[in-house]
Coordinates of N, CA, C and O in Angstrom, one line a residue:
X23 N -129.2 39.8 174.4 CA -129.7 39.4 173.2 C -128.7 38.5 172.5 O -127.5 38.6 172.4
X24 N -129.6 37.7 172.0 CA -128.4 36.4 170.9 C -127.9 37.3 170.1 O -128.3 38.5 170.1
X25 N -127.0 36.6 169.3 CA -126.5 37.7 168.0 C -128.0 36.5 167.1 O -128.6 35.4 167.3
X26 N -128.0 37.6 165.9 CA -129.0 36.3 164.9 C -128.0 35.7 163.6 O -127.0 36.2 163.1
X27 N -128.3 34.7 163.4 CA -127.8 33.7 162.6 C -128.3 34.1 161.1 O -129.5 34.2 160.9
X28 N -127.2 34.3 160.2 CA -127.3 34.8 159.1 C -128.7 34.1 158.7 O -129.2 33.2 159.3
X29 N -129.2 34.8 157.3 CA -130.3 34.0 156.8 C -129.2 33.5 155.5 O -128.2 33.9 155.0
X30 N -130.0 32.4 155.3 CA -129.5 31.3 154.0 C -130.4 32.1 153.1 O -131.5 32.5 153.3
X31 N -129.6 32.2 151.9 CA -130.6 32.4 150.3 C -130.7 31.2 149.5 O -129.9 30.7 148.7
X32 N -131.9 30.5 150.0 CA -131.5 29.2 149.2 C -132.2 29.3 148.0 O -132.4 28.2 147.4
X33 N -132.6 30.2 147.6 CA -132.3 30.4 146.3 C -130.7 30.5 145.3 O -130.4 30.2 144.1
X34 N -130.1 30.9 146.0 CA -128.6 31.4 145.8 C -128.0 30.0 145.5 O -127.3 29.5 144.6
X35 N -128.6 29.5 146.8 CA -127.9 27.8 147.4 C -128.5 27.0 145.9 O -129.3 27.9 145.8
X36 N -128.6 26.7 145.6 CA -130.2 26.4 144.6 C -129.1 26.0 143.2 O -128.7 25.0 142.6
X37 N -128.9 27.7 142.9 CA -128.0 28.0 141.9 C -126.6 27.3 141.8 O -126.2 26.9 140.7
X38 N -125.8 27.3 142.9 CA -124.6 27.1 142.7 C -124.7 25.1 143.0 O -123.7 24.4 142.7
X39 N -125.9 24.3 143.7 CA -125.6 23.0 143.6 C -125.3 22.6 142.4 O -124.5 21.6 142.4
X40 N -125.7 22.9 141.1 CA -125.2 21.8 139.6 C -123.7 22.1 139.6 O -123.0 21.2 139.3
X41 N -123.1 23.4 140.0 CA -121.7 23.6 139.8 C -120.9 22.8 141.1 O -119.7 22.5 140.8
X42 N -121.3 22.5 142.5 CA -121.1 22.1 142.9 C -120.5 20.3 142.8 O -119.5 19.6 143.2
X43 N -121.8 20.1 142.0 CA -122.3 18.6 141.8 C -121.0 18.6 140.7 O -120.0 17.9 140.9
X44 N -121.1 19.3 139.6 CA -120.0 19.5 138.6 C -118.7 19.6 139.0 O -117.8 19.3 138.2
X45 N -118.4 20.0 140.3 CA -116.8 20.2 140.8 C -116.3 18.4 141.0 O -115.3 17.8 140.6
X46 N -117.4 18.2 141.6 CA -117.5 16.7 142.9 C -116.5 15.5 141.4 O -115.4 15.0 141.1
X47 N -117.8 15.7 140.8 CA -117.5 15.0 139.4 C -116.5 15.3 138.7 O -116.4 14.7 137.6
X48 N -115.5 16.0 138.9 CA -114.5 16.6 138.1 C -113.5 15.6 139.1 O -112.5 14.8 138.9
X49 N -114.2 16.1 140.3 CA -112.4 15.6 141.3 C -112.8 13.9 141.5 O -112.2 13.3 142.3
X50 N -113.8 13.2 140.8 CA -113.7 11.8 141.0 C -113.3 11.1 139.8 O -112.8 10.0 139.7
X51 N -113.6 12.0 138.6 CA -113.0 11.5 137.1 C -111.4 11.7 137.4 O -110.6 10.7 137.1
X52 N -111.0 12.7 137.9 CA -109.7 13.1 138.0 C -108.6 11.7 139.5 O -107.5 11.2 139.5
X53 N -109.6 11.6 140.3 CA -108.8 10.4 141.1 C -108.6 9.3 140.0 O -107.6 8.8 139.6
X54 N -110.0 9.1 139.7 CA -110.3 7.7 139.1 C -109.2 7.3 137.8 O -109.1 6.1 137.4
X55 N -108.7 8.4 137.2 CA -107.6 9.0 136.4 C -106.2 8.4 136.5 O -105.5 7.6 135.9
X56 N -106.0 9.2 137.8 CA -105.0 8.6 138.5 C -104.8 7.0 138.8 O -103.7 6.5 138.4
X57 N -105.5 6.5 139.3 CA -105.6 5.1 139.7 C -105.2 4.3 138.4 O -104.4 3.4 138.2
X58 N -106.1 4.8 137.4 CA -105.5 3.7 136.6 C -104.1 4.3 135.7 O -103.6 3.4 135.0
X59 N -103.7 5.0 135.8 CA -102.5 5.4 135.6 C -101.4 4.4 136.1 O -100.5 3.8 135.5
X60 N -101.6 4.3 137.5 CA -100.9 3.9 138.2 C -100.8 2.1 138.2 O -99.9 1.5 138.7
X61 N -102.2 1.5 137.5 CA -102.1 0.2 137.1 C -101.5 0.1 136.2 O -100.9 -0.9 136.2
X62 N -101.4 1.3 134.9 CA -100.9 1.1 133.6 C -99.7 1.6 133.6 O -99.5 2.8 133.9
X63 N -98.5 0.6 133.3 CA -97.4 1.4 132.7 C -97.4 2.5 131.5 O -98.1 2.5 130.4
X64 N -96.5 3.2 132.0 CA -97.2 4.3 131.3 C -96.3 4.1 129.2 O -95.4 3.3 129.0
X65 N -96.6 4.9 128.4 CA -95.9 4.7 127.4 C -94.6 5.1 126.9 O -94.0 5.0 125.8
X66 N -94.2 5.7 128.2 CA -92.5 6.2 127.9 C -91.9 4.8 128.6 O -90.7 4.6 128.9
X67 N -92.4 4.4 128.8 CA -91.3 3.0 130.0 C -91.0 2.2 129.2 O -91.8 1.7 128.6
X68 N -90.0 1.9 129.1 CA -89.5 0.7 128.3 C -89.8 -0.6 128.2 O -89.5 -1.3 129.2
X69 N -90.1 -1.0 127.3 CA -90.8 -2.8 127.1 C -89.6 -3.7 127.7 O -88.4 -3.6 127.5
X70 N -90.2 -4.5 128.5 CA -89.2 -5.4 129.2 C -88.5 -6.5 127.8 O -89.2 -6.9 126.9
X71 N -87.6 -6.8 127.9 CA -86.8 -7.2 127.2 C -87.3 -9.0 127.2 O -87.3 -9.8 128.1
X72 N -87.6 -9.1 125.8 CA -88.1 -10.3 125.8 C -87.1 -11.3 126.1 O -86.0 -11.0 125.4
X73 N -86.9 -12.2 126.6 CA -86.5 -14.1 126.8 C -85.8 -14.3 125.2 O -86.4 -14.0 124.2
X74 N -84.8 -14.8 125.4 CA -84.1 -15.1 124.3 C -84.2 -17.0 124.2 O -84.0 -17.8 125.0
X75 N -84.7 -17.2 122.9 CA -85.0 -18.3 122.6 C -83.9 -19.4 123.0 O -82.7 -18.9 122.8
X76 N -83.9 -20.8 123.4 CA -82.6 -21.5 123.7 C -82.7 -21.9 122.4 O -83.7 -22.2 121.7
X77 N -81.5 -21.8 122.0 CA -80.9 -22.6 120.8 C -80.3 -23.7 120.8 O -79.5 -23.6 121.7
X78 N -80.3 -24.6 120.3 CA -79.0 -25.7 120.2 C -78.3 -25.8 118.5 O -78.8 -25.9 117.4
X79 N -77.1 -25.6 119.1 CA -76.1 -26.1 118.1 C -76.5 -27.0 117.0 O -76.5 -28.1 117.4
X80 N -76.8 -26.9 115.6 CA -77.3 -28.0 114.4 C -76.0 -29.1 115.2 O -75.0 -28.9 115.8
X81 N -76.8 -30.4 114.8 CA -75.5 -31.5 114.8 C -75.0 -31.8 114.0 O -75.8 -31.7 113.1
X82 N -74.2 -32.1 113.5 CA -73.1 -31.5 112.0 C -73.5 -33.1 111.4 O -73.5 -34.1 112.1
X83 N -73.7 -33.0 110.1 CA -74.0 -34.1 109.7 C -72.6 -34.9 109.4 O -71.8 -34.1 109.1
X84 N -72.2 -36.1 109.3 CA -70.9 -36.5 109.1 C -70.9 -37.5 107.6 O -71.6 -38.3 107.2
X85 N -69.7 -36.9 107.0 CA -69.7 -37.6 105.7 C -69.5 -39.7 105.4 O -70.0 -40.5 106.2
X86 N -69.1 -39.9 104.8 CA -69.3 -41.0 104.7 C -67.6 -41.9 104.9 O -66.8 -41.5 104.1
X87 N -67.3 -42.6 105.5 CA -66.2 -42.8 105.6 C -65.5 -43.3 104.4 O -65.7 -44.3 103.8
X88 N -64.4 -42.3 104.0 CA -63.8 -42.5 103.0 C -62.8 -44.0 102.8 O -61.7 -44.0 102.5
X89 N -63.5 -45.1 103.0 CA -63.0 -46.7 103.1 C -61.9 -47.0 101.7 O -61.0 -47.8 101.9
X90 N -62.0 -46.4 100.8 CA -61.5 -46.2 99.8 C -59.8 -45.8 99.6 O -58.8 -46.3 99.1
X91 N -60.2 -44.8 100.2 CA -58.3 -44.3 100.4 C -57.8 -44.5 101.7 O -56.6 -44.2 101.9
X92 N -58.6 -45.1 103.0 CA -58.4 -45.4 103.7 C -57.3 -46.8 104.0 O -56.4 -47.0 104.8
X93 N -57.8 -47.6 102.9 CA -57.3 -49.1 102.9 C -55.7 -48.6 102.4 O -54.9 -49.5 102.3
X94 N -55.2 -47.1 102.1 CA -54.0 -47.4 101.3 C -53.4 -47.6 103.2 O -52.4 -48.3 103.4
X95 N -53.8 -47.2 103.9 CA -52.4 -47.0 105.4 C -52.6 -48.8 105.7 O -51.8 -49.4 106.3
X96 N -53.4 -49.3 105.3 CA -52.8 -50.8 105.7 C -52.2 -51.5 105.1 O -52.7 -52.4 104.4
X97 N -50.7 -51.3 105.4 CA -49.8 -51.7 104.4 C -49.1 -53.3 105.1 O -48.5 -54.1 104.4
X98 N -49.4 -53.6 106.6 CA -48.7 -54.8 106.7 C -49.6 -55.7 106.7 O -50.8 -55.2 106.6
X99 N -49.4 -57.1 106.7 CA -50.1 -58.4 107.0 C -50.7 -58.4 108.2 O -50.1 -58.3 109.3
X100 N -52.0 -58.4 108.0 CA -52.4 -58.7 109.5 C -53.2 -57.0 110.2 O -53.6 -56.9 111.3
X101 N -53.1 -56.1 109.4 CA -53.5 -54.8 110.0 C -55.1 -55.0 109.7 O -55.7 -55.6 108.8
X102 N -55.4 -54.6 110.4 CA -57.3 -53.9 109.4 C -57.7 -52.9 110.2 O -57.4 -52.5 111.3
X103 N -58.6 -52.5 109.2 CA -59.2 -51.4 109.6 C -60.6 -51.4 109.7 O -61.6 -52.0 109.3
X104 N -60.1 -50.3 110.7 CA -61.8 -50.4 111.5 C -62.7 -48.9 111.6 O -62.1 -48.1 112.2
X105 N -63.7 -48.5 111.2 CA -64.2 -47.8 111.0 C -65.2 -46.9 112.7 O -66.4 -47.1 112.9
X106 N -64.5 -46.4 113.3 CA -64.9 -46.1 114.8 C -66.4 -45.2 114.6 O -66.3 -44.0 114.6
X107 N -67.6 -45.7 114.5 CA -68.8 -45.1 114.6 C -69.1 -44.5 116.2 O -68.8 -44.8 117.3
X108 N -69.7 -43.6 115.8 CA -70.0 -42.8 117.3 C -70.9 -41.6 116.7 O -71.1 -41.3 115.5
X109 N -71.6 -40.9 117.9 CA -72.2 -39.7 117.6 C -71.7 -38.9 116.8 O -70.5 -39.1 116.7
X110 N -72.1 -37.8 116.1 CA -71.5 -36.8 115.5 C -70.6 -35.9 116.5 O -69.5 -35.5 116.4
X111 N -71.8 -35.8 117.6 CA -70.4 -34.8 118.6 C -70.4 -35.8 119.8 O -71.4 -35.9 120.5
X112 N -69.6 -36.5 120.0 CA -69.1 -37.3 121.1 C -67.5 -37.8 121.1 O -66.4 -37.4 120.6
X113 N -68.0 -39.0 121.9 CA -66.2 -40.0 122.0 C -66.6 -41.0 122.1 O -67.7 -41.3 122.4
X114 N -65.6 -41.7 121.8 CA -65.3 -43.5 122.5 C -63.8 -44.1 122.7 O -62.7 -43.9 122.1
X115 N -64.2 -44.6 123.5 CA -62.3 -44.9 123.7 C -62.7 -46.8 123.2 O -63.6 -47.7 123.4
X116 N -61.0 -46.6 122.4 CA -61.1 -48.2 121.6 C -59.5 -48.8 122.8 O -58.7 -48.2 123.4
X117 N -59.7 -50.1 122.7 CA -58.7 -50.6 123.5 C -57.9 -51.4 122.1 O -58.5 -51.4 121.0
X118 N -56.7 -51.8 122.1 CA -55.9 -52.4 121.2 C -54.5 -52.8 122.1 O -54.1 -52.5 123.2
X119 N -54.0 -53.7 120.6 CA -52.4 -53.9 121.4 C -52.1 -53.8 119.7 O -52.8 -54.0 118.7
X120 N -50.5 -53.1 119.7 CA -49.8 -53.0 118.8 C -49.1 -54.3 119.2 O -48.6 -54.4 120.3
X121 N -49.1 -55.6 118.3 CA -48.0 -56.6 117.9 C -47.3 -56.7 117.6 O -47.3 -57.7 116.9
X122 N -45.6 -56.0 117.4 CA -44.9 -56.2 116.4 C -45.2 -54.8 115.7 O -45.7 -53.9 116.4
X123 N -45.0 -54.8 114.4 CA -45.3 -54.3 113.1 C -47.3 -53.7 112.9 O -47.8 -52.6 112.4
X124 N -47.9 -55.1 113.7 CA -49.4 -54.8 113.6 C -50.0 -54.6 114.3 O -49.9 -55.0 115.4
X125 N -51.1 -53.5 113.6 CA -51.9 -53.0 114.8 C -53.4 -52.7 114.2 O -53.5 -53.0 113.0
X126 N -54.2 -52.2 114.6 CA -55.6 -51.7 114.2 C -55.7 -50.7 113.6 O -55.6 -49.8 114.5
X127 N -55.9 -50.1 112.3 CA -56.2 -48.8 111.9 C -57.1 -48.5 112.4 O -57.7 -49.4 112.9
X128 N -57.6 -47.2 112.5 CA -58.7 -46.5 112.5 C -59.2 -45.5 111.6 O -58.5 -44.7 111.1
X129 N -60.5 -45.5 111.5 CA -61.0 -44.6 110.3 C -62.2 -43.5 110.9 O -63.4 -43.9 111.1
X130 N -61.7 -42.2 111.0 CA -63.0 -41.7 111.5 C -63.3 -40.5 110.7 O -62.6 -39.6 110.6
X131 N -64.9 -40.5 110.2 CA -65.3 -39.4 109.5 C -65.4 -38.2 110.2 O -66.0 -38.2 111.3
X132 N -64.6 -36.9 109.6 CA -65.2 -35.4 110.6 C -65.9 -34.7 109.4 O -65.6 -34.8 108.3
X133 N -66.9 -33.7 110.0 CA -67.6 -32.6 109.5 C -66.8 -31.6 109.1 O -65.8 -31.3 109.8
X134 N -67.2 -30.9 107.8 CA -66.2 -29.8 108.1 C -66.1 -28.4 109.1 O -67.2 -27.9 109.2
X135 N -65.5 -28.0 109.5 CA -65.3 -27.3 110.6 C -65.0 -27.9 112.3 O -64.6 -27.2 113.2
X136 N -65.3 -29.1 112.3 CA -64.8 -30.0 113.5 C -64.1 -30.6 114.3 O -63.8 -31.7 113.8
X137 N -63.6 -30.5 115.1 CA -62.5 -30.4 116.0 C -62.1 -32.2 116.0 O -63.0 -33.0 116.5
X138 N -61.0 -32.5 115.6 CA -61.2 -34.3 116.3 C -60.0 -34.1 117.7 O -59.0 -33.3 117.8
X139 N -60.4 -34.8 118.4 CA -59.4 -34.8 119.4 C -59.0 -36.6 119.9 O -59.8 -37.5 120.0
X140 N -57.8 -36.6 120.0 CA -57.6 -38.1 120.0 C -56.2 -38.6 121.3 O -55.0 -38.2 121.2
X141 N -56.7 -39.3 122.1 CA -55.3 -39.1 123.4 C -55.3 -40.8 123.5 O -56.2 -41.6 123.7
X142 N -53.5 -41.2 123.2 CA -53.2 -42.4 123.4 C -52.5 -42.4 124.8 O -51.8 -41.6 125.4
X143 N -53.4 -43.9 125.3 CA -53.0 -44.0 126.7 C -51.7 -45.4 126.8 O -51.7 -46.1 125.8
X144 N -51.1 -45.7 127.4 CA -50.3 -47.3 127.4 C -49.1 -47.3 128.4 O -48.3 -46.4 128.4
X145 N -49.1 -48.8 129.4 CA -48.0 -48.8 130.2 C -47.1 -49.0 129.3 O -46.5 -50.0 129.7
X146 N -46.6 -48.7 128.0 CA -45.6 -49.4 127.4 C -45.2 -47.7 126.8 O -46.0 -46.9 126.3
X147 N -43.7 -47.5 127.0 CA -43.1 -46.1 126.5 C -42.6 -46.3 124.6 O -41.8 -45.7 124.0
X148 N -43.6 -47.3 124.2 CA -42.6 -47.4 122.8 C -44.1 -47.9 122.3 O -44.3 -49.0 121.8
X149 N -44.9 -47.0 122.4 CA -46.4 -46.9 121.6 C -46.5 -45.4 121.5 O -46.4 -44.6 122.3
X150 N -46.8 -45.2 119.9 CA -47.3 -43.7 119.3 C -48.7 -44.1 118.4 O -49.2 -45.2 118.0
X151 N -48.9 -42.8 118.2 CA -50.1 -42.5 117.0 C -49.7 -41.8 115.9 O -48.7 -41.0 116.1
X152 N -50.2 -41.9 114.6 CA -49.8 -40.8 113.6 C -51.4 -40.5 113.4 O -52.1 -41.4 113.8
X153 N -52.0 -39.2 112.6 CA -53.5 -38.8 112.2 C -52.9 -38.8 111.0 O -51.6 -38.6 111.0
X154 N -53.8 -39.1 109.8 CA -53.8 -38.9 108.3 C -54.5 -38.2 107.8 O -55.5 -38.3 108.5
X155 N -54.7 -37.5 106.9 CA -56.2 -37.6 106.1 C -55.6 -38.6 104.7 O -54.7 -38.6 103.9
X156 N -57.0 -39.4 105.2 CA -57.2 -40.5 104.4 C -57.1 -40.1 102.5 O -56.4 -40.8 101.7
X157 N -57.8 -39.1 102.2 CA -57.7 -38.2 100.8 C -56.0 -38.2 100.3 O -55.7 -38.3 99.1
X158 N -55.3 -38.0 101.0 CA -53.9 -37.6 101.1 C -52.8 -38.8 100.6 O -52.4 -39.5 101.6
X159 N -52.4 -39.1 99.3 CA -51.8 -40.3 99.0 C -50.0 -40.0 99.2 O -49.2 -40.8 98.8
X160 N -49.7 -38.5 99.9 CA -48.3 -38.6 99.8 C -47.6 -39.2 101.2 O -46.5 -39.0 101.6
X161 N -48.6 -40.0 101.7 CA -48.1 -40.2 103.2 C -47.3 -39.5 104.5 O -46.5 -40.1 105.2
X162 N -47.6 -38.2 104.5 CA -47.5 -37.5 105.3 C -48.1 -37.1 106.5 O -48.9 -36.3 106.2
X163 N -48.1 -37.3 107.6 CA -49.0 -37.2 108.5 C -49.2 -35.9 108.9 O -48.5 -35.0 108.6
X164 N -50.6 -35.8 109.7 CA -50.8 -34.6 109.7 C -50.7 -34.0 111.7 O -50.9 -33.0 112.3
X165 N -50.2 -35.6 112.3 CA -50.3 -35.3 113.5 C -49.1 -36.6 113.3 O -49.3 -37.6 112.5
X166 N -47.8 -36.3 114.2 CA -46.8 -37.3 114.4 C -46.8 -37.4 115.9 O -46.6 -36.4 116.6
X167 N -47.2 -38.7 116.5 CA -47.3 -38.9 117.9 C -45.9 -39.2 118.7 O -45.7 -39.2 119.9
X168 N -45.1 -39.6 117.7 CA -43.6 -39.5 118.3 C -42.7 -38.1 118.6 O -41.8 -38.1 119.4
X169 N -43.1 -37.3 118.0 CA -42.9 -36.2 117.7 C -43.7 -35.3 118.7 O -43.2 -34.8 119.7
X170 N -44.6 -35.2 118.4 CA -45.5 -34.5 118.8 C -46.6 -34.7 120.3 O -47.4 -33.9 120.7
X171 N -46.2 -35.8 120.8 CA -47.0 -36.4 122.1 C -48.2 -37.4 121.9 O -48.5 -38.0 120.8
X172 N -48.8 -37.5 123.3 CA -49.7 -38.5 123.7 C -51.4 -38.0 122.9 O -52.4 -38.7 122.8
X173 N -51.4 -36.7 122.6 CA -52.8 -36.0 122.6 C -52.8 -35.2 121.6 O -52.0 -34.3 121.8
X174 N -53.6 -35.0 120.2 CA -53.7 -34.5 119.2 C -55.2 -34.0 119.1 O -56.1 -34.5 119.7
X175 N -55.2 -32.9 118.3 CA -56.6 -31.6 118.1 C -56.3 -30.8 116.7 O -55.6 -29.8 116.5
X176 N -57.0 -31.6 116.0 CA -57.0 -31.3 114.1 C -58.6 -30.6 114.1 O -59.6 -31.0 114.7
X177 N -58.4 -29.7 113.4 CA -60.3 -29.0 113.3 C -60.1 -29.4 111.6 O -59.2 -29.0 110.8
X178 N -60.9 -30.0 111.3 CA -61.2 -30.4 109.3 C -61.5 -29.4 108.9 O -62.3 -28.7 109.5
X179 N -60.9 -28.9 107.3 CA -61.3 -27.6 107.0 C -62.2 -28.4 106.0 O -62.7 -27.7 105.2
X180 N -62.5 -29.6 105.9 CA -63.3 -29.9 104.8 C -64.3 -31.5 105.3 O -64.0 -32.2 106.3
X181 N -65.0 -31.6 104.7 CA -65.8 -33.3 105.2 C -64.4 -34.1 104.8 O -63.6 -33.7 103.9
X182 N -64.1 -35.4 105.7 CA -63.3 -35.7 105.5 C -63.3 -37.1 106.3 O -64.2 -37.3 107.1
X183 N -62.2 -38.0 106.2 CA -61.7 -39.2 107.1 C -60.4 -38.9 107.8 O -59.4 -38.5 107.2
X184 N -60.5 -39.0 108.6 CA -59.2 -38.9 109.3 C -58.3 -40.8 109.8 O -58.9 -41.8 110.2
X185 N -57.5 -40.7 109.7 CA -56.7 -42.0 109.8 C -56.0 -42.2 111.0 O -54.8 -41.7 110.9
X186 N -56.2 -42.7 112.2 CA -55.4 -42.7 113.4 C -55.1 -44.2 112.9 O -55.9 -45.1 112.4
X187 N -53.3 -44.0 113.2 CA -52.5 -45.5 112.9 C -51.6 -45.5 114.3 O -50.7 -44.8 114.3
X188 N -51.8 -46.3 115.3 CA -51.1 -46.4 116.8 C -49.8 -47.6 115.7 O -49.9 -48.4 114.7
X189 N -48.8 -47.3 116.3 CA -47.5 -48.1 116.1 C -46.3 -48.2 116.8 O -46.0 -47.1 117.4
X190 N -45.2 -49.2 117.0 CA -44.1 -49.1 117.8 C -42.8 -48.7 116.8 O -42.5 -49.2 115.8
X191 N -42.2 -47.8 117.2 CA -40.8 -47.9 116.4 C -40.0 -49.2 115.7 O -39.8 -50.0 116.5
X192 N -39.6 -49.4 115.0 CA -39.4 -50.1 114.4 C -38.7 -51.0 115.1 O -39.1 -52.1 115.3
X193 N -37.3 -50.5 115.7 CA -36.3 -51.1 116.8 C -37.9 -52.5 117.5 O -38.0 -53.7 117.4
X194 N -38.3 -52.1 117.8 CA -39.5 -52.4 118.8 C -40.0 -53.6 118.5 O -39.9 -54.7 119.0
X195 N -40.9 -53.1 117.0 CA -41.4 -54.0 116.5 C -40.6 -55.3 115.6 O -41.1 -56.3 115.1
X196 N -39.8 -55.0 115.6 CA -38.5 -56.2 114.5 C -38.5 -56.9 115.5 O -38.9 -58.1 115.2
X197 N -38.3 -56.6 117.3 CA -38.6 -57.5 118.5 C -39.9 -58.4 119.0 O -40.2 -59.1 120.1
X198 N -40.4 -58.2 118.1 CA -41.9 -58.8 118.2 C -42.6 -58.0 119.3 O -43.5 -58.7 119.7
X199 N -42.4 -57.1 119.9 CA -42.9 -56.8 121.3 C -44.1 -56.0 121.5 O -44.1 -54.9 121.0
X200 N -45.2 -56.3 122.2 CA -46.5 -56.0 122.3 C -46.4 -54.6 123.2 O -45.5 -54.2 124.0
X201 N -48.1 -53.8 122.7 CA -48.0 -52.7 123.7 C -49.4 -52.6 123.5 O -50.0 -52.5 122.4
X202 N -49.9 -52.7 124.7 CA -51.5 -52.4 124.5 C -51.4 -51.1 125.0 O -50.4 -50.6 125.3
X203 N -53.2 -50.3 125.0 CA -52.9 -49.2 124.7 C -54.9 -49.0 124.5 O -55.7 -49.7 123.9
X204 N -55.2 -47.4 125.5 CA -56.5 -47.3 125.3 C -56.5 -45.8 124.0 O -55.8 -44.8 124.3
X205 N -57.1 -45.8 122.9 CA -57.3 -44.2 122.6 C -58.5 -43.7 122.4 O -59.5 -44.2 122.0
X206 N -58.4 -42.8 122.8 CA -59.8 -42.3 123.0 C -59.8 -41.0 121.8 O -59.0 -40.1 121.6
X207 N -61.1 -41.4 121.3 CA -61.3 -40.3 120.0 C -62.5 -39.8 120.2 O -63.5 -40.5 120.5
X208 N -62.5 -38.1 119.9 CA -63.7 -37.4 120.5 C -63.8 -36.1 119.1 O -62.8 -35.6 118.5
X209 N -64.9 -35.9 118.9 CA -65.3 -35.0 118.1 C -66.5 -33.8 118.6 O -67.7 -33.9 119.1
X210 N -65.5 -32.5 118.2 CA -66.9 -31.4 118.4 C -67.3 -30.5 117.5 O -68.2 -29.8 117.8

């Protein structure tokens, strides 16, 4: 004899399909849950750190060349002065020859806070620079290129003119004897 195969109460069966149906539904809300979890960062994670804007540096506006107290450093016959225009933050290199006694002034406006930087070049060992500020009537220099070398770095504590005066020692110049000569003047 077979063994017999339980009987089904499908009435029983009947009863428990809505709870069934209700399980099914529970564990697909609950994946479906998950999933997007896993698309969404969740709210403890930290905001990625935004891009920092590029900035540039304001360009320093430059005052007006002080022409005025500038004219006092041209004291010999034959000097003049020249007002060296350029960007606010840049360079240019000027060429000259010191004559004798005469040579080319220079006049260059700096911003306040700005660095001038200024390097005399020349095959001749009996060519210097002095820096002034132009404002300054006791004639003291504020950069001595005999003294102090070929390459000077003044930062302006105020708007201002600065005065590069290239010259030979005197011995030199009493000899009439020339020295040309490149300088290059740069502002930052």
């Amino acid at each position: 004899m077979q063994p017999s195969k339980p009987e089904i109460d499908m009435t029983a069966c009947a009863r428990f399909r809505p709870l069934v149906a209700a399980a099914a539904l529970v564990l697909l809300v609950a994946c479906s849950d998950r999933e997007r979890d896993r698309a969404q960062p969740s709210a403890e994670a930290p905001p990625a750190p935004a891009a920092a804007p590029e900035t540039t540096p304001p360009v320093p506006t430059l005052p007006a060349v002080d022409v005025a107290n500038a004219e006092q450093f041209v004291t010999d016959e034959g000097d003049r002065l020249e007002s060296l225009t350029f960007d606010p933050v840049g360079e240019m290199t000027v060429e000259g020859v010191a004559d004798g006694s005469v040579a080319p002034i220079y006049a260059v406006p700096v911003a306040a806070g700005q660095t001038l930087t200024a390097t005399l070049e020349s095959s001749s060992s009996n060519i210097y620079f002095n820096i002034s500020d132009a404002a300054d009537h006791s004639g003291a220099a504020l950069f001595r290129g005999e003294v102090q070398g070929e390459a000077a770095s003044l930062t302006a504590p105020r708007d201002m003119t600065y005065v590069l005066t290239p010259f030979q020692p005197r011995a030199t110049a009493r000899r009439a004897e020339t020295a040309p000569y490149r300088l290059t003047v740069a502002r930052n």
